[in-house]
Short mmCIF file of C-alpha atoms in Angstrom, two decimals:
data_model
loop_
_atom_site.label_atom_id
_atom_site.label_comp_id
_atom_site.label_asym_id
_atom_site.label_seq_id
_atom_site.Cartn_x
_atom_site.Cartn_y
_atom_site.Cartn_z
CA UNK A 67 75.46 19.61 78.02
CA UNK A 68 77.45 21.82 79.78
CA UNK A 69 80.73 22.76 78.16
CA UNK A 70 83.76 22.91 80.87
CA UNK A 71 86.57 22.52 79.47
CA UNK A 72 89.50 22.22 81.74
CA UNK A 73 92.31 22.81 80.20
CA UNK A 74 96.30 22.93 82.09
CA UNK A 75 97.62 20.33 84.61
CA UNK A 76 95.39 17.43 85.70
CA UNK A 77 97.45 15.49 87.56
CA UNK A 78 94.77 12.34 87.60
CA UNK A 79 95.45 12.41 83.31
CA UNK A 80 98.93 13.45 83.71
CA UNK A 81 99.98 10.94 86.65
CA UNK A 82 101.75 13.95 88.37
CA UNK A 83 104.39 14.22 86.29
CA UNK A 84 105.57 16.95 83.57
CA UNK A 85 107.78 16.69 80.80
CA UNK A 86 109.62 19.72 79.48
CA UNK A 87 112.61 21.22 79.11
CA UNK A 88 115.30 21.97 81.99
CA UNK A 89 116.16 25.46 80.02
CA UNK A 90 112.63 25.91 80.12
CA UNK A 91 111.95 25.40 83.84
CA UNK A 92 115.12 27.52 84.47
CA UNK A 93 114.17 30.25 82.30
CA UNK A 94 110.89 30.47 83.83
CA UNK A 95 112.00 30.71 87.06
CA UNK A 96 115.06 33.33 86.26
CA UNK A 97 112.49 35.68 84.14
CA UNK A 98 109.62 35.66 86.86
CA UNK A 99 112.05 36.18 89.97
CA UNK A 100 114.84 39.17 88.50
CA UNK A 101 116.04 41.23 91.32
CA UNK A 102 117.08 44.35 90.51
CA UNK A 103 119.90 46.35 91.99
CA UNK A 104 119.08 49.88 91.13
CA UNK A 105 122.33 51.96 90.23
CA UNK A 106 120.55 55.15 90.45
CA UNK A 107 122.85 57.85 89.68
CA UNK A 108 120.40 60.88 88.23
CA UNK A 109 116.66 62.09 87.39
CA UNK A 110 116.37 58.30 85.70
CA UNK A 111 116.17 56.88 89.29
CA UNK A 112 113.57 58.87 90.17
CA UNK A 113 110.97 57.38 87.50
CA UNK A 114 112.68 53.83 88.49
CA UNK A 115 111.38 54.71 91.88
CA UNK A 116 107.92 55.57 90.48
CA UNK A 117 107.80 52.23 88.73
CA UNK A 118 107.99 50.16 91.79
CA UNK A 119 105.25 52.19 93.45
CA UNK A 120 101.66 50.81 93.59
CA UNK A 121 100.30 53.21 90.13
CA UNK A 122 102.94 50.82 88.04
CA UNK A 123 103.92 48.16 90.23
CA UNK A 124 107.01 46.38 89.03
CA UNK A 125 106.13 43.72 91.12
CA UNK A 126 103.31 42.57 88.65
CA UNK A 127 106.74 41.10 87.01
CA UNK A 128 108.38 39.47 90.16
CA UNK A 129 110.90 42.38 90.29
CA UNK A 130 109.70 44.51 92.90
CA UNK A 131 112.85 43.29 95.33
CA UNK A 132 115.33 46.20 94.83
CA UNK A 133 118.58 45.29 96.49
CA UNK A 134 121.34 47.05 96.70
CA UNK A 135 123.63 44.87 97.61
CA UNK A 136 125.04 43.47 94.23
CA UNK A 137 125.64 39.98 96.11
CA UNK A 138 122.07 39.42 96.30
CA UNK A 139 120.51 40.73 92.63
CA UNK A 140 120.74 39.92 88.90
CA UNK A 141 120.18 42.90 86.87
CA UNK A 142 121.66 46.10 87.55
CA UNK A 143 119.55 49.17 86.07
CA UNK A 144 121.69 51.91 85.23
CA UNK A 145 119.39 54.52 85.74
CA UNK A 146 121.06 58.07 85.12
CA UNK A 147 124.44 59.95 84.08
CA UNK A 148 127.95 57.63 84.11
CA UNK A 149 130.60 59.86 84.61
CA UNK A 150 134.16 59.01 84.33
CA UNK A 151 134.27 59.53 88.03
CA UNK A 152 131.39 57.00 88.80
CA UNK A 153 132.35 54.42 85.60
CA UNK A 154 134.90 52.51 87.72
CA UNK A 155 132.11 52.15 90.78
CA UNK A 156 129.51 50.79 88.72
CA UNK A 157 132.13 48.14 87.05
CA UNK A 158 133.28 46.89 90.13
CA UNK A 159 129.75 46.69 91.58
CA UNK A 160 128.64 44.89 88.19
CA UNK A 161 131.73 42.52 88.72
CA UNK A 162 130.59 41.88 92.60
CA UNK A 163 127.10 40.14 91.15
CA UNK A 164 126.92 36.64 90.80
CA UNK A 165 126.00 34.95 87.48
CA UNK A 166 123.99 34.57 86.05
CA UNK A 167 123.21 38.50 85.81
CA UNK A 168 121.87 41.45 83.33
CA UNK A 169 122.32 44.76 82.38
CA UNK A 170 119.54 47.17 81.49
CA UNK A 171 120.62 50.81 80.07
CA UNK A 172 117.46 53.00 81.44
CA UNK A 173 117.69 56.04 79.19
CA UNK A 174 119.44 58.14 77.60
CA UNK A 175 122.34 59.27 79.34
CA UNK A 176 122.85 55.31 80.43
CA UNK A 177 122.44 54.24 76.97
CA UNK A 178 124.71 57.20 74.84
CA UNK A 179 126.12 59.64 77.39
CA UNK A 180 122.87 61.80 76.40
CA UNK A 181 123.15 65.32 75.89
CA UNK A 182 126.23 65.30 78.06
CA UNK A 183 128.57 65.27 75.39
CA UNK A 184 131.39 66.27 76.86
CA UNK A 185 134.51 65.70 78.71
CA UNK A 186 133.28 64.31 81.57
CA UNK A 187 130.85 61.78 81.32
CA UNK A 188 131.45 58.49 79.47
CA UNK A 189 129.58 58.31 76.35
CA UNK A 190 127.18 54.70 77.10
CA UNK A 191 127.41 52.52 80.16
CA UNK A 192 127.71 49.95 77.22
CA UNK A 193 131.70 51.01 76.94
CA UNK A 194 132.36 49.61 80.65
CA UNK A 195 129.02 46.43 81.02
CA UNK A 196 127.50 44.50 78.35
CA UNK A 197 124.15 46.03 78.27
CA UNK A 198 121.03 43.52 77.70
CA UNK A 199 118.16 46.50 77.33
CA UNK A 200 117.98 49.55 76.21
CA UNK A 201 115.46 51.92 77.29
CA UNK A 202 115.50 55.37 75.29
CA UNK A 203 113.93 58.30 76.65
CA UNK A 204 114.76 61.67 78.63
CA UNK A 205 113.92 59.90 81.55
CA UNK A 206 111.95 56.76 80.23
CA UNK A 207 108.64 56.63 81.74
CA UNK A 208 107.72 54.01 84.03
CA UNK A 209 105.97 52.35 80.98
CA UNK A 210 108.81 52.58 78.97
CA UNK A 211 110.79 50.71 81.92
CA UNK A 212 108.79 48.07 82.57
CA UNK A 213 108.55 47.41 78.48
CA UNK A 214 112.15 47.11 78.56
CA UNK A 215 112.20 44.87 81.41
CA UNK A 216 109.71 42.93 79.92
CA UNK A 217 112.17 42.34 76.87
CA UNK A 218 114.32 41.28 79.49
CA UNK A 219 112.44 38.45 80.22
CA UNK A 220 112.11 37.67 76.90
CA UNK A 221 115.96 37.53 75.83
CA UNK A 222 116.35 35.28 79.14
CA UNK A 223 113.70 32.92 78.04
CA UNK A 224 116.02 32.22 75.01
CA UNK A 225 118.93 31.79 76.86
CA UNK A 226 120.65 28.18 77.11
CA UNK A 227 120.85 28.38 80.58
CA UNK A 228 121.34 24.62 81.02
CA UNK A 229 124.40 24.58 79.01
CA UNK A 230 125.77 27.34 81.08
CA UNK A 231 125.39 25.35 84.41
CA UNK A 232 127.67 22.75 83.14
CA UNK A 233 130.14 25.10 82.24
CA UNK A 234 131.14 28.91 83.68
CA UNK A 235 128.78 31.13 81.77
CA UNK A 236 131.26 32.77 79.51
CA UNK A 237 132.06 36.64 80.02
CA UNK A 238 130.46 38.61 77.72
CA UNK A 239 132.23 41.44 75.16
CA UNK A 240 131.31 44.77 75.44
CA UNK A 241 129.80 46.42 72.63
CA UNK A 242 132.70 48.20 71.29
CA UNK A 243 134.83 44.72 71.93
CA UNK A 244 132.21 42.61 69.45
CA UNK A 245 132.22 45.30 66.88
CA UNK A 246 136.33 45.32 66.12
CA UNK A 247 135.82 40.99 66.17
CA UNK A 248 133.22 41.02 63.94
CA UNK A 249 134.62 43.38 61.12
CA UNK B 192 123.01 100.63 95.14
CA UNK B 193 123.75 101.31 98.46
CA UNK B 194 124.75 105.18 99.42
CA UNK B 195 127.58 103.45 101.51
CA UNK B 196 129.51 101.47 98.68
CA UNK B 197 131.28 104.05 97.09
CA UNK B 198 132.85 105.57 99.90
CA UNK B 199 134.47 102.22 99.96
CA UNK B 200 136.42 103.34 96.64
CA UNK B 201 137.63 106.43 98.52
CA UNK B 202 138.54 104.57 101.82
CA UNK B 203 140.47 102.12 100.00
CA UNK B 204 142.48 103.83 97.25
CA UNK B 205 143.63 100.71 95.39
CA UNK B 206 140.40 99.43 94.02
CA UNK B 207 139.22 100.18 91.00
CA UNK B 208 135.58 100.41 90.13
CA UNK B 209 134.19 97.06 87.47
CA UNK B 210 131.48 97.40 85.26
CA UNK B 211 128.80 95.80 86.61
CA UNK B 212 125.15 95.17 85.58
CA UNK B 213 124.03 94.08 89.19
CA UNK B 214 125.56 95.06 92.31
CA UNK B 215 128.91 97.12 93.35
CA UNK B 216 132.15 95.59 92.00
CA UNK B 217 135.71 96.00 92.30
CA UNK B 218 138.79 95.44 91.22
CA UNK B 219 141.34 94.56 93.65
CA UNK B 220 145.11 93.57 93.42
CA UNK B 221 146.75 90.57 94.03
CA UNK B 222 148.11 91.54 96.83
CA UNK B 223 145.93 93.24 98.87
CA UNK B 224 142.99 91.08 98.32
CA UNK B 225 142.97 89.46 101.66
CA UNK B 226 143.01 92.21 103.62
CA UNK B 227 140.62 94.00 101.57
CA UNK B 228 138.08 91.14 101.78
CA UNK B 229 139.30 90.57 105.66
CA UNK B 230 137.91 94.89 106.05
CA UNK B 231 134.84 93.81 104.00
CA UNK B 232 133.80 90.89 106.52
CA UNK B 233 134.81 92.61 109.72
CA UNK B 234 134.11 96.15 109.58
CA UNK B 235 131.32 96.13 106.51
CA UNK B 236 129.64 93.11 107.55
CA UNK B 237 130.15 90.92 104.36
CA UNK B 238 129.87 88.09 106.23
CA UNK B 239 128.48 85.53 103.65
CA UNK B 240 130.43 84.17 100.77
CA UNK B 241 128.28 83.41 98.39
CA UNK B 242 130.31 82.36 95.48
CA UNK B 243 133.78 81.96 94.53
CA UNK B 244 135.02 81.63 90.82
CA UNK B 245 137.35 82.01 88.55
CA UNK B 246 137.28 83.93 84.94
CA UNK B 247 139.87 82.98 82.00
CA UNK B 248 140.69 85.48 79.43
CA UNK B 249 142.69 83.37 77.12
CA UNK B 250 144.77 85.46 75.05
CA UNK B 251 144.42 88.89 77.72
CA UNK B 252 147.16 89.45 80.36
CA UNK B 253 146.08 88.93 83.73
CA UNK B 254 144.72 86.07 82.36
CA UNK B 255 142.89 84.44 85.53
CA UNK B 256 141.09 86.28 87.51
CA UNK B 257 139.30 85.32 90.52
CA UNK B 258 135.37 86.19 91.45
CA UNK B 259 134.68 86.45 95.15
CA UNK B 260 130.44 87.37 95.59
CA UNK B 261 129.79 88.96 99.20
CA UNK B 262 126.46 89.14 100.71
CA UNK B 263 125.96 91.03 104.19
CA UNK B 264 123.14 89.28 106.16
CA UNK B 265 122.61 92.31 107.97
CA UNK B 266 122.31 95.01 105.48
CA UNK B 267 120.72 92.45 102.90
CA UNK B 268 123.45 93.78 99.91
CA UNK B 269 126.05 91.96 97.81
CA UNK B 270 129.20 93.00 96.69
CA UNK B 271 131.53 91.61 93.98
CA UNK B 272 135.20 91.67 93.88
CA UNK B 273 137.56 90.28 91.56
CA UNK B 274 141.71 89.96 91.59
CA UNK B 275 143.68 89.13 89.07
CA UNK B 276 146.00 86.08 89.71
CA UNK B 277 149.72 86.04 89.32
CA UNK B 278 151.40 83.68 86.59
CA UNK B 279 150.15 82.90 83.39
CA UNK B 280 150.47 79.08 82.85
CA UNK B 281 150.65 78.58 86.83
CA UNK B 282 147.96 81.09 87.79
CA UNK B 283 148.02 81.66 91.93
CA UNK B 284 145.93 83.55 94.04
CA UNK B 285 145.45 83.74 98.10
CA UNK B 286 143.39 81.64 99.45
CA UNK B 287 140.28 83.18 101.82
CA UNK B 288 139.43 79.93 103.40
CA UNK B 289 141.14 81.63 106.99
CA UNK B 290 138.49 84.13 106.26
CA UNK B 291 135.29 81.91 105.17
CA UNK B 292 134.97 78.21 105.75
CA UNK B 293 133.00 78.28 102.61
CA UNK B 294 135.89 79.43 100.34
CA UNK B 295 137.24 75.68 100.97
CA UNK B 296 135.02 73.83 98.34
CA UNK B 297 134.59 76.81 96.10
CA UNK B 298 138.81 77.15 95.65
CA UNK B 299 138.90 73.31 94.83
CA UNK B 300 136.57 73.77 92.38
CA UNK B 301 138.34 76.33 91.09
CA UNK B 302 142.01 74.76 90.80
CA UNK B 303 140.23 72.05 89.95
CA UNK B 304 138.74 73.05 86.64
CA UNK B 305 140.99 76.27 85.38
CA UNK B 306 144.19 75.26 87.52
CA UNK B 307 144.70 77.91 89.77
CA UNK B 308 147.06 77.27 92.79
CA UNK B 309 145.47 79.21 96.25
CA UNK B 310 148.37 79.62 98.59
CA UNK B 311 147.38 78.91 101.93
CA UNK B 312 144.86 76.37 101.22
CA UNK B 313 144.09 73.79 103.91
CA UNK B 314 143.78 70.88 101.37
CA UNK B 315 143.96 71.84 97.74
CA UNK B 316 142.56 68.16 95.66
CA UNK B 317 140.36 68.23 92.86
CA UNK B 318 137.08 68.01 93.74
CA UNK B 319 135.30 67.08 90.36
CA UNK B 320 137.26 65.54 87.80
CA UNK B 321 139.42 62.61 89.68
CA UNK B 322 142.86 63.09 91.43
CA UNK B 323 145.51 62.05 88.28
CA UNK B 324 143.42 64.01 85.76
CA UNK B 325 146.03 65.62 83.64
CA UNK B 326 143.70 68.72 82.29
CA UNK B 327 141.98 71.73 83.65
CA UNK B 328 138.68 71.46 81.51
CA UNK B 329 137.19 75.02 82.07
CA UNK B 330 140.36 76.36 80.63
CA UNK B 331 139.59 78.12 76.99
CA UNK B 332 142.21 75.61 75.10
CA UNK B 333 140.81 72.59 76.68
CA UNK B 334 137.59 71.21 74.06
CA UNK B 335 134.53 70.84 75.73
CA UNK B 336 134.81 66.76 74.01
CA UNK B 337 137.44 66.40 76.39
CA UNK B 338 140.78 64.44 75.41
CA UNK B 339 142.41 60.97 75.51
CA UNK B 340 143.62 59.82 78.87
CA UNK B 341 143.34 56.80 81.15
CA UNK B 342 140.33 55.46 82.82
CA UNK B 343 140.93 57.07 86.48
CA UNK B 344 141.33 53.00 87.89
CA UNK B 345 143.63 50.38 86.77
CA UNK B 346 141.19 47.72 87.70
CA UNK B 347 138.09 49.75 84.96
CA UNK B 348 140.87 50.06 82.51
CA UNK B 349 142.32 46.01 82.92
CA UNK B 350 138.47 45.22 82.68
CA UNK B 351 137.45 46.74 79.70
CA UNK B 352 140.43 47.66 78.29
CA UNK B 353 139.74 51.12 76.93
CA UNK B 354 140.46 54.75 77.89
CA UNK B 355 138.27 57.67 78.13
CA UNK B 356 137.82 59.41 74.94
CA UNK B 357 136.55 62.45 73.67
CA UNK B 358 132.84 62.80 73.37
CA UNK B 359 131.27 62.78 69.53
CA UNK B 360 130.87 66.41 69.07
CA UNK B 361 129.00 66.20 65.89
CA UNK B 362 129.87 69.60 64.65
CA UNK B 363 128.09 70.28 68.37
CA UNK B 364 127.78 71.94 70.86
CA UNK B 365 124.19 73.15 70.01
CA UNK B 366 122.80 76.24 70.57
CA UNK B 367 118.97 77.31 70.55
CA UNK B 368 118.70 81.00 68.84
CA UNK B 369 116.43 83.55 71.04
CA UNK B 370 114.96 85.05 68.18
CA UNK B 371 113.33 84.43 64.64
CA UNK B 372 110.82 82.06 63.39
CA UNK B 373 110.26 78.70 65.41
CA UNK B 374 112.41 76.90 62.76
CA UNK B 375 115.41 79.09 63.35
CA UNK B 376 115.08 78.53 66.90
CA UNK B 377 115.99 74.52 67.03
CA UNK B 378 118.88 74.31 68.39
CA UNK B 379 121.31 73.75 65.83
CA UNK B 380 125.59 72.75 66.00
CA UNK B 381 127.94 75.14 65.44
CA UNK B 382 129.86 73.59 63.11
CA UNK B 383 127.42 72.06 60.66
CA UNK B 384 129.90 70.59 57.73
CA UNK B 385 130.31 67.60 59.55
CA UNK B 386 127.91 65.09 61.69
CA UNK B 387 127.53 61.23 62.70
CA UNK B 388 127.17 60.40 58.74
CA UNK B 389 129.76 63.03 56.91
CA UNK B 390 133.12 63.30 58.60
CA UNK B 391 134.70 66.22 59.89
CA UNK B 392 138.07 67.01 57.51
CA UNK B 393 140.76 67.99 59.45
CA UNK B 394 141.80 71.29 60.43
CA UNK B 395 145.21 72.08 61.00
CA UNK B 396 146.38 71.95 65.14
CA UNK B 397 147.05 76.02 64.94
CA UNK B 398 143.54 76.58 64.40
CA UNK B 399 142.42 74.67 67.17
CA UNK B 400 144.51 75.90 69.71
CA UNK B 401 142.31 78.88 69.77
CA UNK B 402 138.38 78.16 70.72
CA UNK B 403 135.95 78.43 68.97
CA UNK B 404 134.31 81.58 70.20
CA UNK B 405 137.29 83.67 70.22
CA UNK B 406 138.12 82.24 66.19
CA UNK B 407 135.16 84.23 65.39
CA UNK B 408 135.88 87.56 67.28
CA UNK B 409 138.50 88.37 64.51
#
């Protein structure tokens, strides 16, 4: 006897129709279809670049759409050194995205102002955006950036985004903001 | 060294001759600087600013000077001059933008960061830090963590409110020793009583008003 097993979706057993979840469905979709804008402002950008070409291929994850129009993506990569300068540009462009969106830190400078510790440069992106990811590194490699995007998908598979239809998903605190409410 | 160069000391009797580990240099005064650089681009073919810069001395009177680095594309040589600026809180100098387009940038950059006013500038902004920014950060008394001010927008500031802040030194910056065994060459802070987990005690405001590296010379 030959053992085929079919597992999955027979829609003669099923009667062509599934039950699950709405957050479930949603969350699929969102995680499988993130488009990126890519705010690359230093050496960072250039291994973001080398993760959407064909050797890493971001588009294994349904991200390979780079826009940079923040009207038409979700996640916003800050890829690269935030000065003081540049802090107020990437806030407004992270305002002009639509919900629901992300934030993903790539490296160091992103994530902690880096070895620029000085007067210039703000010290995290986290201080102006809530940041989702974090992605340490000196620049990450592409590896290292498509591991943290991959988290991504995670934390938006847990996400209640059925709830947040109904209602205005609510603005998120910044880091700094959720520290001095929770002591 | 050119066989030409030093005749310039004799043709122009106000310069003075700078110690110098590279090419010619001079000292020139305020206020003959223009037309000594105008004689070095017309009749000695300096006709390539490379680099314009500023110098401060802290606690030594001129206390700004300016850096101008000449290269003639015909006789392949450089030249450096530098000028002292007047005014001591207020330095100014004369601006040589009628003399290279180049000088433009370079003298933004430089009232930008040390504060020096060039009279005759076209269109003296900052060109680094952002227009409202109350400091001149390459000055000696300015800390390289910066200091409390603003956000440069209303809108960044209303968003998040917060305000720029000074960087976490961490008893930084570091420096990497040239010599010694491997270990002594990590780069290590300065100031190593205090980091992220013990905090720095505080030092009284007199002693900070003088950096770091001139604390030391005494």
């Amino acid at each position: 006897m030959s053992a085929t097993n079919e597992y999955g979706y027979n829609s003669k057993v099923e009667g062509e129709v599934i039950v699950s979840r709405a957050d479930a469905v949603i969350n699929w979709v969102r995680r499988h279809s993130v488009w990126p804008m890519p705010m690359g402002l230093a050496c960072c950008a250039i291994e973001l670049m080398a993760a959407g070409g064909s050797r890493f291929d971001i588009s294994r994850f349904g991200m390979e759409v780079m826009r940079f129009s923040p009207r038409q993506s979700d996640c916003m990569i800050v890829a690269g050194t935030v000065t003081y300068k540049m802090a107020q540009v990437v806030r407004r462009i992270y305002d002009q995205m639509a919900e629901p969106k992300w934030v993903v830190a790539m490296g160091a400078c992103a994530s902690s102002g880096g070895m620029y510790r000085s007067y210039s440069t703000l010290q995290g992106v986290d201080r102006i955006v809530p940041v989702d990811v974090y992605i340490s590194g000196c620049p990450p490699r592409p590896e290292a950036l498509l591991d943290g995007m991959m988290r991504l998908q995670d934390k938006i598979n847990t996400e209640g985004s059925t709830r947040d239809l109904l209602r205005n998903r609510p603005v998120r605190d910044l880091s700094f903001q959720k520290q001095e409410s929770g002591s | 060294m050119s066989t030409r160069l030093p005749s310039i000391l004799e043709e122009y009797p106000y310069l003075s001759e700078r110690d110098s580990a590279d090419h010619p240099a001079f000292n020139c005064p305020q206020d003959k600087i223009l037309e000594f650089l105008d004689h070095l681009k017309s009749s000695k073919g300096f006709d390539f600013l490379c680099d314009l810069t500023a110098i401060d001395h802290f606690d030594q009177n001129p206390r700004f000077e300016v850096v101008y680095n000449l290269f003639s594309t015909h006789q392949h040589e450089y030249i450096r001059v530098v000028t002292p600026c007047r005014g001591e809180a207020d330095p100014i100098c004369q601006s040589a933008v009628s003399l290279w387009a180049a000088a433009d940038w370079h003298e933004r950059e430089a009232y930008d960061l040390f504060g020096i006013q060039f009279e005759g500038h076209p269109d003296l902004r900052r060109i680094l830090m952002w227009d409202g920014y109350p400091f001149h950060p390459l000055r000696k008394e300015f800390p390289l963590a910066g200091k409390e001010v603003e956000f440069p927008s209303e809108e960044l500031t209303e968003r998040t409110g917060t305000s720029v802040k000074p960087a976490p030194m961490a008893g930084g910056p570091f420096h990497a020793s040239q010599c010694g065994s491997m270990v002594n060459r990590e780069p290590r802070a300065d100031d190593e009583s205090w980091n992220e987990l013990n905090e720095k005690t505080e030092t009284p405001d007199a002693e900070n008003a003088i950096p770091r590296e001139l604390r030391d010379r005494n």
